[in-house]
């Protein structure tokens, strides 16, 4: 199977980002077990050492916790998960605003553009589109 990766960014960081997005989108719930290192390596098409580094980074961030002999689980600290969601939102919004300002757009033009985009992102069936990292 495998994912497509951006060659300009370390793969383990891209996996960290994908897992964080899945948590934020509630595809992975608090307390849910992540695939084993070997399973995730096969699913992602990467070396198990890369997945091990990914899981170590997620644990360092407080997003996951390792239970000896059981595996890696999404943290049950819902406050930390809420902070993760807010942090991701803020980070992506800041990147977007900086890029728009660098192109010369004013705040009102940015706000107008965001509103137009929000109005047009809904598919015909009324469900919002999902974007993968």
mmCIF file of C-alpha atoms in Angstrom:
data_model
loop_
_atom_site.group_PDB
_atom_site.id
_atom_site.type_symbol
_atom_site.label_atom_id
_atom_site.label_comp_id
_atom_site.label_asym_id
_atom_site.label_seq_id
_atom_site.Cartn_x
_atom_site.Cartn_y
_atom_site.Cartn_z
ATOM 1 C CA UNK A 1 0.000 0.000 0.000
ATOM 2 C CA UNK A 2 2.135 2.914 1.258
ATOM 3 C CA UNK A 3 1.759 6.662 1.334
ATOM 4 C CA UNK A 4 3.215 9.279 -0.938
ATOM 5 C CA UNK A 5 5.753 11.412 0.877
ATOM 6 C CA UNK A 6 7.139 14.900 0.357
ATOM 7 C CA UNK A 7 10.846 14.537 -0.394
ATOM 8 C CA UNK A 8 11.680 17.833 1.314
ATOM 9 C CA UNK A 9 10.544 16.776 4.798
ATOM 10 C CA UNK A 10 11.584 13.799 6.966
ATOM 11 C CA UNK A 11 9.193 10.866 6.571
ATOM 12 C CA UNK A 12 8.795 10.349 10.313
ATOM 13 C CA UNK A 13 7.568 13.947 10.703
ATOM 14 C CA UNK A 14 5.081 13.426 7.883
ATOM 15 C CA UNK A 15 3.789 10.317 9.664
ATOM 16 C CA UNK A 16 3.540 12.282 12.916
ATOM 17 C CA UNK A 17 1.487 14.914 11.106
ATOM 18 C CA UNK A 18 -0.807 12.321 9.506
ATOM 19 C CA UNK A 19 -1.471 10.608 12.816
ATOM 20 C CA UNK A 20 -2.140 13.960 14.517
ATOM 21 C CA UNK A 21 -4.601 14.853 11.748
ATOM 22 C CA UNK A 22 -6.373 11.512 12.213
ATOM 23 C CA UNK A 23 -6.662 12.222 15.935
ATOM 24 C CA UNK A 24 -7.934 15.761 15.368
ATOM 25 C CA UNK A 25 -10.511 14.442 12.858
ATOM 26 C CA UNK A 26 -11.497 11.858 15.484
ATOM 27 C CA UNK A 27 -10.615 8.957 13.204
ATOM 28 C CA UNK A 28 -8.438 7.846 16.133
ATOM 29 C CA UNK A 29 -10.086 8.253 19.528
ATOM 30 C CA UNK A 30 -8.548 8.925 22.921
ATOM 31 C CA UNK A 31 -7.252 5.629 24.294
ATOM 32 C CA UNK A 32 -7.341 3.875 20.918
ATOM 33 C CA UNK A 33 -4.485 1.510 20.097
ATOM 34 C CA UNK A 34 -2.253 2.405 17.159
ATOM 35 C CA UNK A 35 -1.058 -0.356 14.818
ATOM 36 C CA UNK A 36 2.123 -2.112 15.885
ATOM 37 C CA UNK A 37 5.371 -0.725 14.529
ATOM 38 C CA UNK A 38 5.550 -3.546 11.981
ATOM 39 C CA UNK A 39 1.920 -3.132 10.904
ATOM 40 C CA UNK A 40 2.318 0.629 10.476
ATOM 41 C CA UNK A 41 5.565 0.119 8.544
ATOM 42 C CA UNK A 42 3.794 -2.205 6.090
ATOM 43 C CA UNK A 43 0.754 0.107 5.806
ATOM 44 C CA UNK A 44 2.969 3.142 5.210
ATOM 45 C CA UNK A 45 5.560 1.446 3.041
ATOM 46 C CA UNK A 46 8.434 2.588 5.260
ATOM 47 C CA UNK A 47 11.148 1.032 7.383
ATOM 48 C CA UNK A 48 10.068 -0.066 10.911
ATOM 49 C CA UNK A 49 12.804 2.181 12.347
ATOM 50 C CA UNK A 50 11.014 5.173 10.794
ATOM 51 C CA UNK A 51 7.761 4.167 12.475
ATOM 52 C CA UNK A 52 9.584 3.656 15.777
ATOM 53 C CA UNK A 53 10.941 7.197 15.491
ATOM 54 C CA UNK A 54 7.417 8.442 14.641
ATOM 55 C CA UNK A 55 5.937 6.775 17.718
ATOM 56 C CA UNK A 56 8.757 8.117 19.911
ATOM 57 C CA UNK A 57 8.064 11.658 18.654
ATOM 58 C CA UNK A 58 4.317 11.291 19.257
ATOM 59 C CA UNK A 59 5.036 10.134 22.805
ATOM 60 C CA UNK A 60 7.472 13.010 23.360
ATOM 61 C CA UNK A 61 4.693 15.376 22.226
ATOM 62 C CA UNK A 62 2.292 13.770 24.711
ATOM 63 C CA UNK A 63 -0.040 12.638 21.921
ATOM 64 C CA UNK A 64 0.482 8.929 22.598
ATOM 65 C CA UNK A 65 1.512 6.740 25.480
ATOM 66 C CA UNK A 66 3.240 3.382 25.383
ATOM 67 C CA UNK A 67 1.891 0.631 27.608
ATOM 68 C CA UNK A 68 4.512 -1.970 28.263
ATOM 69 C CA UNK A 69 3.666 -5.205 26.500
ATOM 70 C CA UNK A 70 0.455 -3.767 25.011
ATOM 71 C CA UNK A 71 1.556 -1.212 22.441
ATOM 72 C CA UNK A 72 1.104 2.465 21.674
ATOM 73 C CA UNK A 73 -2.178 4.226 22.398
ATOM 74 C CA UNK A 74 -3.595 7.677 21.769
ATOM 75 C CA UNK A 75 -3.435 9.575 25.051
ATOM 76 C CA UNK A 76 -6.557 9.618 27.183
ATOM 77 C CA UNK A 77 -5.782 13.200 28.217
ATOM 78 C CA UNK A 78 -8.623 14.927 26.370
ATOM 79 C CA UNK A 79 -7.354 18.367 27.383
ATOM 80 C CA UNK A 80 -4.035 17.619 25.668
ATOM 81 C CA UNK A 81 -5.908 16.442 22.558
ATOM 82 C CA UNK A 82 -7.979 19.648 22.563
ATOM 83 C CA UNK A 83 -4.716 21.625 22.771
ATOM 84 C CA UNK A 84 -3.328 19.600 19.848
ATOM 85 C CA UNK A 85 -6.393 20.486 17.782
ATOM 86 C CA UNK A 86 -6.045 24.193 18.609
ATOM 87 C CA UNK A 87 -2.299 24.150 17.937
ATOM 88 C CA UNK A 88 -2.764 22.572 14.499
ATOM 89 C CA UNK A 89 -5.495 25.060 13.638
ATOM 90 C CA UNK A 90 -3.403 28.030 14.711
ATOM 91 C CA UNK A 91 -0.309 26.776 12.900
ATOM 92 C CA UNK A 92 -2.110 26.263 9.596
ATOM 93 C CA UNK A 93 -3.954 29.566 9.870
ATOM 94 C CA UNK A 94 -0.710 31.442 10.554
ATOM 95 C CA UNK A 95 1.009 29.806 7.549
ATOM 96 C CA UNK A 96 -1.950 30.715 5.355
ATOM 97 C CA UNK A 97 -2.112 34.340 6.540
ATOM 98 C CA UNK A 98 1.643 34.825 6.130
ATOM 99 C CA UNK A 99 1.509 33.494 2.567
ATOM 100 C CA UNK A 100 -1.476 35.676 1.684
ATOM 101 C CA UNK A 101 0.184 38.786 3.135
ATOM 102 C CA UNK A 102 3.392 37.947 1.280
ATOM 103 C CA UNK A 103 1.304 38.010 -1.915
ATOM 104 C CA UNK A 104 0.055 41.476 -0.971
ATOM 105 C CA UNK A 105 -3.496 40.716 0.165
ATOM 106 C CA UNK A 106 -5.105 42.910 2.827
ATOM 107 C CA UNK A 107 -6.895 41.526 5.875
ATOM 108 C CA UNK A 108 -10.290 42.284 4.345
ATOM 109 C CA UNK A 109 -9.318 40.551 1.087
ATOM 110 C CA UNK A 110 -8.120 37.532 3.061
ATOM 111 C CA UNK A 111 -11.338 37.401 5.097
ATOM 112 C CA UNK A 112 -13.454 37.740 1.966
ATOM 113 C CA UNK A 113 -11.494 34.974 0.280
ATOM 114 C CA UNK A 114 -11.850 32.687 3.281
ATOM 115 C CA UNK A 115 -15.605 33.240 3.362
ATOM 116 C CA UNK A 116 -15.875 32.496 -0.356
ATOM 117 C CA UNK A 117 -13.813 29.331 0.097
ATOM 118 C CA UNK A 118 -15.915 28.215 3.079
ATOM 119 C CA UNK A 119 -19.068 28.701 1.045
ATOM 120 C CA UNK A 120 -17.734 26.652 -1.867
ATOM 121 C CA UNK A 121 -16.004 23.751 -0.060
ATOM 122 C CA UNK A 122 -19.232 21.816 0.492
ATOM 123 C CA UNK A 123 -19.785 18.981 -1.945
ATOM 124 C CA UNK A 124 -23.107 18.388 -3.707
ATOM 125 C CA UNK A 125 -24.315 15.972 -1.031
ATOM 126 C CA UNK A 126 -23.741 18.558 1.697
ATOM 127 C CA UNK A 127 -20.760 16.839 3.308
ATOM 128 C CA UNK A 128 -17.529 18.724 3.693
ATOM 129 C CA UNK A 129 -14.536 17.428 1.788
ATOM 130 C CA UNK A 130 -11.697 15.699 3.637
ATOM 131 C CA UNK A 131 -8.106 16.455 2.828
ATOM 132 C CA UNK A 132 -5.202 14.202 3.659
ATOM 133 C CA UNK A 133 -1.819 15.533 4.515
#
